[in-house]
mmCIF file of C-alpha atoms in Angstrom:
data_model
loop_
_atom_site.group_PDB
_atom_site.id
_atom_site.type_symbol
_atom_site.label_atom_id
_atom_site.label_comp_id
_atom_site.label_asym_id
_atom_site.label_seq_id
_atom_site.Cartn_x
_atom_site.Cartn_y
_atom_site.Cartn_z
ATOM 1 C CA UNK A 65 -2.556 -32.856 -9.102
ATOM 2 C CA UNK A 66 -2.893 -29.014 -11.175
ATOM 3 C CA UNK A 67 -7.042 -29.574 -10.271
ATOM 4 C CA UNK A 68 -6.010 -30.132 -6.341
ATOM 5 C CA UNK A 69 -3.662 -27.095 -6.202
ATOM 6 C CA UNK A 70 -6.233 -24.934 -7.924
ATOM 7 C CA UNK A 71 -9.185 -26.046 -5.826
ATOM 8 C CA UNK A 72 -7.677 -24.867 -3.661
ATOM 9 C CA UNK A 73 -6.865 -21.607 -4.062
ATOM 10 C CA UNK A 74 -10.415 -21.453 -5.495
ATOM 11 C CA UNK A 75 -11.380 -22.515 -2.048
ATOM 12 C CA UNK A 76 -8.443 -20.188 0.051
ATOM 13 C CA UNK A 77 -9.754 -16.854 -2.008
ATOM 14 C CA UNK A 78 -12.782 -16.706 -2.045
ATOM 15 C CA UNK A 79 -12.207 -17.348 1.885
ATOM 16 C CA UNK A 80 -10.797 -14.628 1.726
ATOM 17 C CA UNK A 81 -12.587 -11.929 -0.362
ATOM 18 C CA UNK A 82 -14.033 -8.833 1.876
ATOM 19 C CA UNK A 83 -17.396 -9.403 0.469
ATOM 20 C CA UNK A 84 -18.875 -11.161 -2.655
ATOM 21 C CA UNK A 85 -16.851 -11.732 -5.073
ATOM 22 C CA UNK A 86 -19.323 -9.198 -7.602
ATOM 23 C CA UNK A 87 -18.478 -6.498 -9.544
ATOM 24 C CA UNK A 88 -15.003 -6.438 -7.763
ATOM 25 C CA UNK A 89 -11.510 -4.480 -9.480
ATOM 26 C CA UNK A 90 -8.697 -7.745 -8.875
ATOM 27 C CA UNK A 91 -5.170 -6.886 -9.240
ATOM 28 C CA UNK A 92 -1.854 -8.752 -8.425
ATOM 29 C CA UNK A 93 1.193 -8.062 -7.205
ATOM 30 C CA UNK A 94 3.255 -10.228 -10.162
ATOM 31 C CA UNK A 95 7.708 -10.231 -10.448
ATOM 32 C CA UNK A 96 8.265 -13.337 -13.220
ATOM 33 C CA UNK A 97 8.858 -15.196 -10.141
ATOM 34 C CA UNK A 98 7.982 -19.495 -9.644
ATOM 35 C CA UNK A 99 5.324 -18.296 -6.491
ATOM 36 C CA UNK A 100 4.011 -15.471 -8.107
ATOM 37 C CA UNK A 101 3.357 -16.581 -12.157
ATOM 38 C CA UNK A 102 1.483 -19.815 -10.541
ATOM 39 C CA UNK A 103 -0.401 -16.864 -8.741
ATOM 40 C CA UNK A 104 -1.625 -15.528 -12.178
ATOM 41 C CA UNK A 105 -2.368 -18.374 -13.518
ATOM 42 C CA UNK A 106 -4.261 -19.438 -11.685
ATOM 43 C CA UNK A 107 -6.247 -16.470 -11.036
ATOM 44 C CA UNK A 108 -6.814 -16.269 -14.912
ATOM 45 C CA UNK A 109 -7.810 -19.952 -14.841
ATOM 46 C CA UNK A 110 -10.449 -18.680 -12.235
ATOM 47 C CA UNK A 111 -11.030 -15.625 -13.834
ATOM 48 C CA UNK A 112 -12.682 -17.887 -17.409
ATOM 49 C CA UNK A 113 -13.770 -20.090 -16.023
ATOM 50 C CA UNK A 114 -16.496 -17.759 -13.130
ATOM 51 C CA UNK A 115 -14.265 -14.150 -11.982
ATOM 52 C CA UNK A 116 -15.316 -12.532 -16.125
ATOM 53 C CA UNK A 117 -19.501 -13.749 -15.911
ATOM 54 C CA UNK A 118 -20.048 -11.365 -12.474
ATOM 55 C CA UNK A 119 -18.273 -8.220 -13.699
ATOM 56 C CA UNK A 120 -14.880 -8.456 -12.110
ATOM 57 C CA UNK A 121 -11.732 -7.327 -13.932
ATOM 58 C CA UNK A 122 -8.846 -8.369 -13.553
ATOM 59 C CA UNK A 123 -4.731 -6.562 -13.394
ATOM 60 C CA UNK A 124 -1.234 -6.872 -12.678
ATOM 61 C CA UNK A 125 1.421 -5.603 -10.802
ATOM 62 C CA UNK A 126 5.079 -5.621 -11.350
ATOM 63 C CA UNK A 127 7.667 -3.282 -10.264
ATOM 64 C CA UNK A 128 10.844 -3.062 -12.048
ATOM 65 C CA UNK A 129 13.661 -2.880 -8.215
ATOM 66 C CA UNK A 130 16.693 -2.663 -10.556
ATOM 67 C CA UNK A 131 18.320 -4.037 -7.259
ATOM 68 C CA UNK A 132 20.534 -5.906 -9.781
ATOM 69 C CA UNK A 133 22.306 -6.185 -13.599
ATOM 70 C CA UNK A 134 20.354 -4.577 -15.224
ATOM 71 C CA UNK A 135 20.374 -7.369 -17.958
ATOM 72 C CA UNK A 136 18.354 -9.502 -15.040
ATOM 73 C CA UNK A 137 15.516 -6.796 -13.623
ATOM 74 C CA UNK A 138 14.436 -5.775 -17.901
ATOM 75 C CA UNK A 139 14.090 -9.719 -19.063
ATOM 76 C CA UNK A 140 12.294 -10.214 -15.848
ATOM 77 C CA UNK A 141 10.078 -7.833 -16.457
ATOM 78 C CA UNK A 142 10.117 -7.801 -20.192
ATOM 79 C CA UNK A 143 9.314 -11.143 -19.163
ATOM 80 C CA UNK A 144 6.225 -10.744 -17.585
ATOM 81 C CA UNK A 145 4.700 -7.987 -19.818
ATOM 82 C CA UNK A 146 5.306 -10.798 -22.032
ATOM 83 C CA UNK A 147 3.641 -13.464 -20.173
ATOM 84 C CA UNK A 148 0.544 -10.888 -19.133
ATOM 85 C CA UNK A 149 -0.326 -10.114 -23.296
ATOM 86 C CA UNK A 150 -0.653 -14.128 -24.176
ATOM 87 C CA UNK A 151 -3.434 -13.982 -21.710
ATOM 88 C CA UNK A 152 -4.361 -10.718 -22.474
ATOM 89 C CA UNK A 153 -4.944 -9.090 -19.050
ATOM 90 C CA UNK A 154 -3.762 -5.569 -18.519
ATOM 91 C CA UNK A 155 -0.076 -5.289 -16.782
ATOM 92 C CA UNK A 156 0.813 -2.027 -15.221
ATOM 93 C CA UNK A 157 5.169 -2.128 -15.094
ATOM 94 C CA UNK A 158 6.415 0.345 -11.850
ATOM 95 C CA UNK A 159 9.718 1.502 -12.177
ATOM 96 C CA UNK A 160 12.469 2.490 -9.424
ATOM 97 C CA UNK A 161 15.085 4.554 -9.921
ATOM 98 C CA UNK A 162 18.939 2.763 -9.870
ATOM 99 C CA UNK A 163 20.225 3.793 -6.360
ATOM 100 C CA UNK A 164 16.388 4.338 -4.746
ATOM 101 C CA UNK A 165 16.352 1.968 -2.745
ATOM 102 C CA UNK A 166 19.787 1.160 -1.882
ATOM 103 C CA UNK A 167 19.391 5.484 -0.570
ATOM 104 C CA UNK A 168 15.878 4.434 0.906
ATOM 105 C CA UNK A 169 17.632 1.687 3.060
ATOM 106 C CA UNK A 170 20.261 4.513 5.166
ATOM 107 C CA UNK A 171 16.668 6.797 5.233
ATOM 108 C CA UNK A 172 15.472 4.003 6.997
ATOM 109 C CA UNK A 173 18.557 2.229 8.836
ATOM 110 C CA UNK A 174 15.834 -1.495 8.529
ATOM 111 C CA UNK A 175 18.293 -3.123 5.532
ATOM 112 C CA UNK A 176 17.857 -3.279 1.657
ATOM 113 C CA UNK A 177 14.774 -6.035 1.846
ATOM 114 C CA UNK A 178 12.830 -3.822 3.901
ATOM 115 C CA UNK A 179 13.397 -0.604 2.091
ATOM 116 C CA UNK A 180 12.590 -2.348 -1.533
ATOM 117 C CA UNK A 181 9.730 -4.539 0.624
ATOM 118 C CA UNK A 182 8.149 -0.913 1.254
ATOM 119 C CA UNK A 183 8.482 0.744 -1.908
ATOM 120 C CA UNK A 184 6.945 -2.883 -3.638
ATOM 121 C CA UNK A 185 3.966 -1.515 -1.060
ATOM 122 C CA UNK A 186 4.247 2.011 -1.878
ATOM 123 C CA UNK A 187 3.699 1.581 -6.061
ATOM 124 C CA UNK A 188 1.198 -1.266 -4.929
ATOM 125 C CA UNK A 189 -0.861 0.930 -1.909
ATOM 126 C CA UNK A 190 -0.339 3.767 -4.779
ATOM 127 C CA UNK A 191 -2.177 2.111 -7.606
ATOM 128 C CA UNK A 192 -5.127 0.421 -5.111
ATOM 129 C CA UNK A 193 -6.133 3.591 -4.853
ATOM 130 C CA UNK A 194 -6.198 5.014 -8.524
ATOM 131 C CA UNK A 195 -7.554 1.880 -9.824
ATOM 132 C CA UNK A 196 -9.878 2.054 -7.196
ATOM 133 C CA UNK A 197 -8.738 -1.729 -6.862
ATOM 134 C CA UNK A 198 -11.591 -4.369 -4.828
ATOM 135 C CA UNK A 199 -8.417 -7.180 -3.693
ATOM 136 C CA UNK A 200 -4.700 -7.174 -4.240
ATOM 137 C CA UNK A 201 -3.292 -10.446 -4.440
ATOM 138 C CA UNK A 202 0.086 -11.811 -3.476
ATOM 139 C CA UNK A 203 1.724 -14.456 -3.800
ATOM 140 C CA UNK A 204 3.353 -16.225 -0.868
ATOM 141 C CA UNK A 205 3.021 -19.288 -0.173
ATOM 142 C CA UNK A 206 3.556 -22.421 2.459
ATOM 143 C CA UNK A 207 6.921 -21.373 2.841
ATOM 144 C CA UNK A 208 6.868 -18.198 3.174
ATOM 145 C CA UNK A 209 4.929 -18.989 6.140
ATOM 146 C CA UNK A 210 7.381 -20.676 8.127
ATOM 147 C CA UNK A 211 10.423 -19.022 6.790
ATOM 148 C CA UNK A 212 8.343 -14.946 8.274
ATOM 149 C CA UNK A 213 8.085 -17.286 11.663
ATOM 150 C CA UNK A 214 12.190 -18.142 12.301
ATOM 151 C CA UNK A 215 12.110 -14.318 10.588
ATOM 152 C CA UNK A 216 10.369 -12.823 13.161
ATOM 153 C CA UNK A 217 10.677 -15.087 16.323
ATOM 154 C CA UNK A 218 14.407 -14.042 15.717
ATOM 155 C CA UNK A 219 14.518 -10.767 16.246
ATOM 156 C CA UNK A 220 11.659 -10.975 19.030
ATOM 157 C CA UNK A 221 8.456 -9.885 17.237
ATOM 158 C CA UNK A 222 5.467 -10.576 19.301
ATOM 159 C CA UNK A 223 3.743 -11.294 15.952
ATOM 160 C CA UNK A 224 5.220 -15.093 14.007
ATOM 161 C CA UNK A 225 2.624 -15.192 11.451
ATOM 162 C CA UNK A 226 1.878 -13.960 8.091
ATOM 163 C CA UNK A 227 -1.603 -13.174 8.319
ATOM 164 C CA UNK A 228 -3.649 -14.679 5.055
ATOM 165 C CA UNK A 229 -5.470 -10.871 4.614
ATOM 166 C CA UNK A 230 -5.258 -6.754 5.185
ATOM 167 C CA UNK A 231 -7.233 -5.018 3.852
ATOM 168 C CA UNK A 232 -7.230 -5.351 0.480
ATOM 169 C CA UNK A 233 -3.710 -7.733 0.065
ATOM 170 C CA UNK A 234 -4.765 -11.352 0.369
ATOM 171 C CA UNK A 235 -2.642 -14.124 0.030
ATOM 172 C CA UNK A 236 -4.251 -16.730 -1.523
ATOM 173 C CA UNK A 237 -1.090 -19.536 -1.549
ATOM 174 C CA UNK A 238 -0.250 -19.287 1.593
ATOM 175 C CA UNK A 239 -1.663 -22.788 2.273
ATOM 176 C CA UNK A 240 -0.123 -23.902 -1.585
ATOM 177 C CA UNK A 241 4.275 -25.151 -0.881
ATOM 178 C CA UNK A 242 6.611 -24.136 -2.735
ATOM 179 C CA UNK A 243 7.113 -28.005 -3.975
ATOM 180 C CA UNK A 244 3.422 -27.269 -5.387
ATOM 181 C CA UNK A 245 3.507 -24.531 -7.327
ATOM 182 C CA UNK A 246 6.625 -25.536 -9.023
ATOM 183 C CA UNK A 247 4.930 -28.776 -9.980
ATOM 184 C CA UNK A 248 2.253 -26.595 -11.597
ATOM 185 C CA UNK A 249 3.861 -24.600 -13.300
ATOM 186 C CA UNK A 250 6.169 -27.837 -14.731
ATOM 187 C CA UNK A 251 2.029 -30.176 -15.913
ATOM 188 C CA UNK A 252 1.848 -26.245 -16.983
ATOM 189 C CA UNK A 253 4.216 -26.534 -18.847
ATOM 190 C CA UNK A 254 4.971 -22.694 -17.838
ATOM 191 C CA UNK A 255 9.193 -21.113 -17.100
ATOM 192 C CA UNK A 256 9.052 -18.042 -15.297
ATOM 193 C CA UNK A 257 12.182 -16.327 -13.873
ATOM 194 C CA UNK A 258 14.711 -16.326 -10.783
ATOM 195 C CA UNK A 259 15.911 -13.737 -8.861
ATOM 196 C CA UNK A 260 20.272 -14.633 -8.956
ATOM 197 C CA UNK A 261 20.075 -13.107 -5.542
ATOM 198 C CA UNK A 262 17.713 -15.659 -4.023
ATOM 199 C CA UNK A 263 21.512 -17.715 -3.089
ATOM 200 C CA UNK A 264 22.719 -15.060 -1.649
ATOM 201 C CA UNK A 265 22.681 -15.916 1.677
ATOM 202 C CA UNK A 266 23.964 -12.481 3.317
ATOM 203 C CA UNK A 267 19.843 -11.616 2.267
ATOM 204 C CA UNK A 268 18.014 -12.708 6.135
ATOM 205 C CA UNK A 269 15.527 -14.664 4.093
ATOM 206 C CA UNK A 270 18.017 -16.606 2.339
ATOM 207 C CA UNK A 271 20.135 -17.503 4.814
ATOM 208 C CA UNK A 272 17.221 -18.429 6.912
ATOM 209 C CA UNK A 273 16.162 -20.472 3.437
ATOM 210 C CA UNK A 274 19.197 -22.096 2.133
ATOM 211 C CA UNK A 275 20.800 -22.307 5.854
ATOM 212 C CA UNK A 276 18.105 -23.194 8.155
ATOM 213 C CA UNK A 277 15.189 -24.259 7.264
ATOM 214 C CA UNK A 278 17.342 -27.569 5.092
ATOM 215 C CA UNK A 279 19.209 -28.839 9.129
ATOM 216 C CA UNK A 280 15.706 -28.029 10.279
ATOM 217 C CA UNK A 281 13.715 -30.489 7.911
ATOM 218 C CA UNK A 282 17.420 -33.105 8.443
ATOM 219 C CA UNK A 283 17.776 -32.469 12.165
ATOM 220 C CA UNK A 284 13.919 -32.190 13.432
ATOM 221 C CA UNK A 285 12.188 -33.317 10.624
ATOM 222 C CA UNK A 286 8.487 -32.399 12.606
ATOM 223 C CA UNK A 287 9.272 -29.056 13.342
ATOM 224 C CA UNK A 288 6.502 -26.795 10.970
ATOM 225 C CA UNK A 289 3.940 -28.953 12.927
ATOM 226 C CA UNK A 290 5.306 -27.264 16.389
ATOM 227 C CA UNK A 291 6.021 -24.035 15.374
ATOM 228 C CA UNK A 292 2.655 -23.823 13.288
ATOM 229 C CA UNK A 293 0.919 -24.430 17.029
ATOM 230 C CA UNK A 294 3.430 -22.735 18.839
ATOM 231 C CA UNK A 295 1.646 -19.062 16.089
ATOM 232 C CA UNK A 296 -0.834 -20.048 16.873
ATOM 233 C CA UNK A 297 -0.529 -19.750 21.434
ATOM 234 C CA UNK A 298 1.462 -16.504 20.147
ATOM 235 C CA UNK A 299 -0.991 -15.042 17.588
ATOM 236 C CA UNK A 300 -4.571 -14.948 20.352
ATOM 237 C CA UNK A 301 -1.803 -13.471 23.069
ATOM 238 C CA UNK A 302 -1.173 -10.891 20.716
ATOM 239 C CA UNK A 303 -2.517 -7.424 21.285
ATOM 240 C CA UNK A 304 -4.679 -6.426 19.850
ATOM 241 C CA UNK A 305 -6.699 -3.199 20.816
ATOM 242 C CA UNK A 306 -9.947 -1.669 18.834
ATOM 243 C CA UNK A 307 -10.830 1.762 20.548
ATOM 244 C CA UNK A 308 -7.944 3.196 22.342
ATOM 245 C CA UNK A 309 -5.165 1.739 23.811
ATOM 246 C CA UNK A 310 -4.737 3.546 28.074
ATOM 247 C CA UNK A 311 -1.784 4.774 28.206
ATOM 248 C CA UNK A 312 -0.537 3.680 31.026
ATOM 249 C CA UNK A 313 -0.403 -0.597 29.952
ATOM 250 C CA UNK A 314 1.002 1.259 26.593
ATOM 251 C CA UNK A 315 4.114 2.790 28.326
ATOM 252 C CA UNK A 316 5.016 -1.357 30.540
ATOM 253 C CA UNK A 317 4.672 -2.675 26.790
ATOM 254 C CA UNK A 318 8.012 -3.247 25.015
ATOM 255 C CA UNK A 319 9.458 -1.585 22.261
ATOM 256 C CA UNK A 320 7.908 -4.408 19.342
ATOM 257 C CA UNK A 321 3.657 -4.994 21.894
ATOM 258 C CA UNK A 322 3.708 -0.899 21.309
ATOM 259 C CA UNK A 323 4.370 -1.135 17.413
ATOM 260 C CA UNK A 324 2.177 -4.015 16.830
ATOM 261 C CA UNK A 325 -0.835 -2.466 19.616
ATOM 262 C CA UNK A 326 -0.757 0.885 17.553
ATOM 263 C CA UNK A 327 -0.249 -1.265 14.283
ATOM 264 C CA UNK A 328 -3.811 -3.045 15.992
ATOM 265 C CA UNK A 329 -5.390 0.707 15.933
ATOM 266 C CA UNK A 330 -4.967 1.429 12.460
ATOM 267 C CA UNK A 331 -6.445 -2.798 10.683
ATOM 268 C CA UNK A 332 -9.602 -1.604 13.726
ATOM 269 C CA UNK A 333 -9.938 1.180 11.263
ATOM 270 C CA UNK A 334 -9.912 -0.141 7.572
ATOM 271 C CA UNK A 335 -6.798 0.838 6.663
ATOM 272 C CA UNK A 336 -5.220 -1.111 4.122
ATOM 273 C CA UNK A 337 -1.927 -0.162 4.353
ATOM 274 C CA UNK A 338 1.097 -0.331 5.449
ATOM 275 C CA UNK A 339 2.508 1.107 8.738
ATOM 276 C CA UNK A 340 5.709 2.817 8.915
ATOM 277 C CA UNK A 341 8.331 0.942 11.115
ATOM 278 C CA UNK A 342 9.670 3.788 11.404
ATOM 279 C CA UNK A 343 7.136 5.774 12.603
ATOM 280 C CA UNK A 344 5.294 3.765 14.726
ATOM 281 C CA UNK A 345 9.302 3.398 16.840
ATOM 282 C CA UNK A 346 8.899 7.326 16.465
ATOM 283 C CA UNK A 347 5.206 7.359 18.293
ATOM 284 C CA UNK A 348 6.188 5.058 20.492
ATOM 285 C CA UNK A 349 8.299 6.527 22.513
ATOM 286 C CA UNK A 350 6.733 10.468 22.066
ATOM 287 C CA UNK A 351 3.515 8.427 23.482
ATOM 288 C CA UNK A 352 6.311 7.645 27.267
ATOM 289 C CA UNK A 353 7.054 10.887 27.209
ATOM 290 C CA UNK A 354 4.212 11.973 26.753
ATOM 291 C CA UNK A 355 2.312 9.807 28.743
ATOM 292 C CA UNK A 356 5.383 10.700 31.780
ATOM 293 C CA UNK A 357 5.457 14.690 31.166
ATOM 294 C CA UNK A 358 1.403 14.661 31.255
ATOM 295 C CA UNK A 359 1.507 16.065 28.305
ATOM 296 C CA UNK A 360 -0.693 15.280 25.270
ATOM 297 C CA UNK A 361 0.079 14.154 21.598
ATOM 298 C CA UNK A 362 -0.636 14.038 18.094
ATOM 299 C CA UNK A 363 1.058 12.545 14.506
ATOM 300 C CA UNK A 364 -0.407 11.489 12.034
ATOM 301 C CA UNK A 365 0.307 8.521 9.258
ATOM 302 C CA UNK A 366 -1.593 7.641 6.139
ATOM 303 C CA UNK A 367 -4.592 9.971 6.314
ATOM 304 C CA UNK A 368 -5.079 9.197 9.738
ATOM 305 C CA UNK A 369 -3.668 10.811 13.599
ATOM 306 C CA UNK A 370 -2.475 9.156 16.942
ATOM 307 C CA UNK A 371 -3.171 10.680 19.573
ATOM 308 C CA UNK A 372 -3.364 10.420 23.189
ATOM 309 C CA UNK A 373 -5.085 12.596 25.203
ATOM 310 C CA UNK A 374 -6.919 11.861 28.811
ATOM 311 C CA UNK A 375 -4.431 9.298 30.090
ATOM 312 C CA UNK A 376 -5.988 7.312 26.265
ATOM 313 C CA UNK A 377 -3.904 6.405 22.725
ATOM 314 C CA UNK A 378 -6.815 6.722 20.086
ATOM 315 C CA UNK A 379 -6.622 6.985 15.599
ATOM 316 C CA UNK A 380 -9.151 9.667 14.325
ATOM 317 C CA UNK A 381 -9.332 8.660 10.484
ATOM 318 C CA UNK A 382 -9.421 11.561 8.684
ATOM 319 C CA UNK A 383 -10.680 13.754 11.152
ATOM 320 C CA UNK A 384 -10.318 17.804 11.035
ATOM 321 C CA UNK A 385 -9.469 20.087 13.561
ATOM 322 C CA UNK A 386 -11.846 22.803 14.666
ATOM 323 C CA UNK A 387 -11.949 26.630 13.965
ATOM 324 C CA UNK A 388 -12.043 28.755 16.621
ATOM 325 C CA UNK A 389 -14.600 28.691 17.220
ATOM 326 C CA UNK A 390 -15.414 25.685 16.857
ATOM 327 C CA UNK A 391 -15.283 22.818 19.991
ATOM 328 C CA UNK A 392 -14.632 19.133 20.278
ATOM 329 C CA UNK A 393 -14.476 17.355 23.428
ATOM 330 C CA UNK A 394 -14.048 13.615 24.604
ATOM 331 C CA UNK A 395 -17.465 11.831 26.264
ATOM 332 C CA UNK A 396 -16.396 8.466 28.360
ATOM 333 C CA UNK A 397 -18.671 8.757 31.027
ATOM 334 C CA UNK A 398 -22.549 9.394 32.348
ATOM 335 C CA UNK A 399 -22.558 13.663 32.533
ATOM 336 C CA UNK A 400 -24.428 16.715 32.034
ATOM 337 C CA UNK A 401 -21.747 18.588 29.557
ATOM 338 C CA UNK A 402 -21.437 22.190 28.843
ATOM 339 C CA UNK A 403 -20.847 22.682 24.719
ATOM 340 C CA UNK A 404 -21.240 26.359 23.417
ATOM 341 C CA UNK A 405 -25.092 25.875 22.405
ATOM 342 C CA UNK A 406 -25.503 24.920 25.688
ATOM 343 C CA UNK A 407 -26.124 22.174 28.498
ATOM 344 C CA UNK A 408 -26.700 17.973 27.349
ATOM 345 C CA UNK A 409 -27.347 15.945 29.909
ATOM 346 C CA UNK A 410 -25.651 12.605 29.146
ATOM 347 C CA UNK A 411 -26.360 9.589 29.844
ATOM 348 C CA UNK A 412 -26.050 5.205 28.824
ATOM 349 C CA UNK A 413 -29.773 3.736 29.032
ATOM 350 C CA UNK A 414 -29.533 -0.142 28.076
ATOM 351 C CA UNK A 415 -28.203 -0.379 25.028
ATOM 352 C CA UNK A 416 -27.775 2.896 24.066
ATOM 353 C CA UNK A 417 -26.255 6.552 25.559
ATOM 354 C CA UNK A 418 -29.127 9.513 25.159
ATOM 355 C CA UNK A 419 -28.094 12.725 24.204
ATOM 356 C CA UNK A 420 -30.702 15.219 25.971
ATOM 357 C CA UNK A 421 -31.175 18.192 24.967
ATOM 358 C CA UNK A 422 -33.135 21.809 26.040
ATOM 359 C CA UNK A 423 -33.865 20.687 21.849
ATOM 360 C CA UNK A 424 -34.938 16.539 21.803
ATOM 361 C CA UNK A 425 -32.460 13.647 22.338
ATOM 362 C CA UNK A 426 -30.637 12.233 20.335
ATOM 363 C CA UNK A 427 -30.256 8.690 20.500
ATOM 364 C CA UNK A 428 -26.350 6.637 19.881
ATOM 365 C CA UNK A 429 -26.040 3.156 18.989
ATOM 366 C CA UNK A 430 -22.398 2.910 20.416
ATOM 367 C CA UNK A 431 -20.880 3.043 24.173
ATOM 368 C CA UNK A 432 -18.212 5.239 25.807
ATOM 369 C CA UNK A 433 -15.754 6.840 24.947
ATOM 370 C CA UNK A 434 -17.268 8.750 21.943
ATOM 371 C CA UNK A 435 -16.478 12.497 20.272
ATOM 372 C CA UNK A 436 -19.047 15.580 20.132
ATOM 373 C CA UNK A 437 -17.687 18.388 18.257
ATOM 374 C CA UNK A 438 -18.927 21.332 15.720
ATOM 375 C CA UNK A 439 -18.689 20.895 12.246
ATOM 376 C CA UNK A 440 -17.206 21.651 9.928
ATOM 377 C CA UNK A 441 -16.221 21.844 6.011
ATOM 378 C CA UNK A 442 -17.110 18.934 4.093
ATOM 379 C CA UNK A 443 -19.667 17.703 6.686
ATOM 380 C CA UNK A 444 -22.506 15.974 4.410
ATOM 381 C CA UNK A 445 -24.549 17.685 7.233
ATOM 382 C CA UNK A 446 -23.864 21.559 7.925
ATOM 383 C CA UNK A 447 -27.421 21.311 9.238
ATOM 384 C CA UNK A 448 -27.049 20.524 12.703
ATOM 385 C CA UNK A 449 -25.197 22.073 15.986
ATOM 386 C CA UNK A 450 -22.692 19.148 17.104
ATOM 387 C CA UNK A 451 -21.585 15.889 15.521
ATOM 388 C CA UNK A 452 -20.815 13.219 16.703
ATOM 389 C CA UNK A 453 -17.819 10.501 16.118
ATOM 390 C CA UNK A 454 -17.421 6.840 17.276
ATOM 391 C CA UNK A 455 -13.450 7.084 19.353
#
């Protein structure tokens, strides 16, 4: 059994890597529960067998939310630290201020579970940024997949699936059940912590896990197969946008669909963090208002700016605004355009776009739309009179 689970984990892990398995800084979120302890053991085994010879590193992040009694939360943290020490794996501990989860829940209006998740991912993302982490492993398993799908279904979400990867975050246990995880730990004589709040069905996920799932298992034994098929169909119909979102289409969507569409822009730009639900909801309302009032709109989150111009919604990464003497233009079709540096004849020719100037021709290897702007501080090439960026 142990070898079967390890091989299944190993296959999933390598499938989810963003590139080769050389020179990777790998980290994992470990709480001390069965899922994350199993993840750590599997990673440690893989690291010793293969990854250590490929110039990879392995480290752990554990977050103490201080939501339970001091004795229980401190015990879990100490357990993870001691386990990492015994495996000779560096462990970084994040201690959240007691009461911070409650304050955040009030501020964000999404409940304690959402607030704890928000703060936990903030801690993970900070660690990723400071330590140049290539891959961050999360311990969600097959049971979590189905529980999440049920939760999102009842919340009216258009996207039910718990994805195997998102940016640097991967979930290599997503095809391994909780029963298999506990069996693996028993076979390896490995203890783990049990969160006392796991049995409190006032929490939304616990209510699904403790009350609904057992009922479905008893009354509808094949419910998982049907839900998986439904998730696949809804994902295939899910709204995904790469370069921009037509504003009219956006305004006709439901609020959940609008948030999903904006998230797709972040994903396509390679953003690895979690985009605030409050931010997405606020932007959705503001863009709709700007569309109907024929105004422009922009707002920044995570180093990216969502902009609404010319009936298109698009995302810019780290694009500084031109100075007062600079210029900025979105080019969407063939034509002759006037810029501060002179006229430019822009035309699509076969598989490329040509910008013809008095001084010569510039060839682009991408399609419309794109941005023409003045050089600014921080640009690597300041000798050009203008710069072109794909939108």
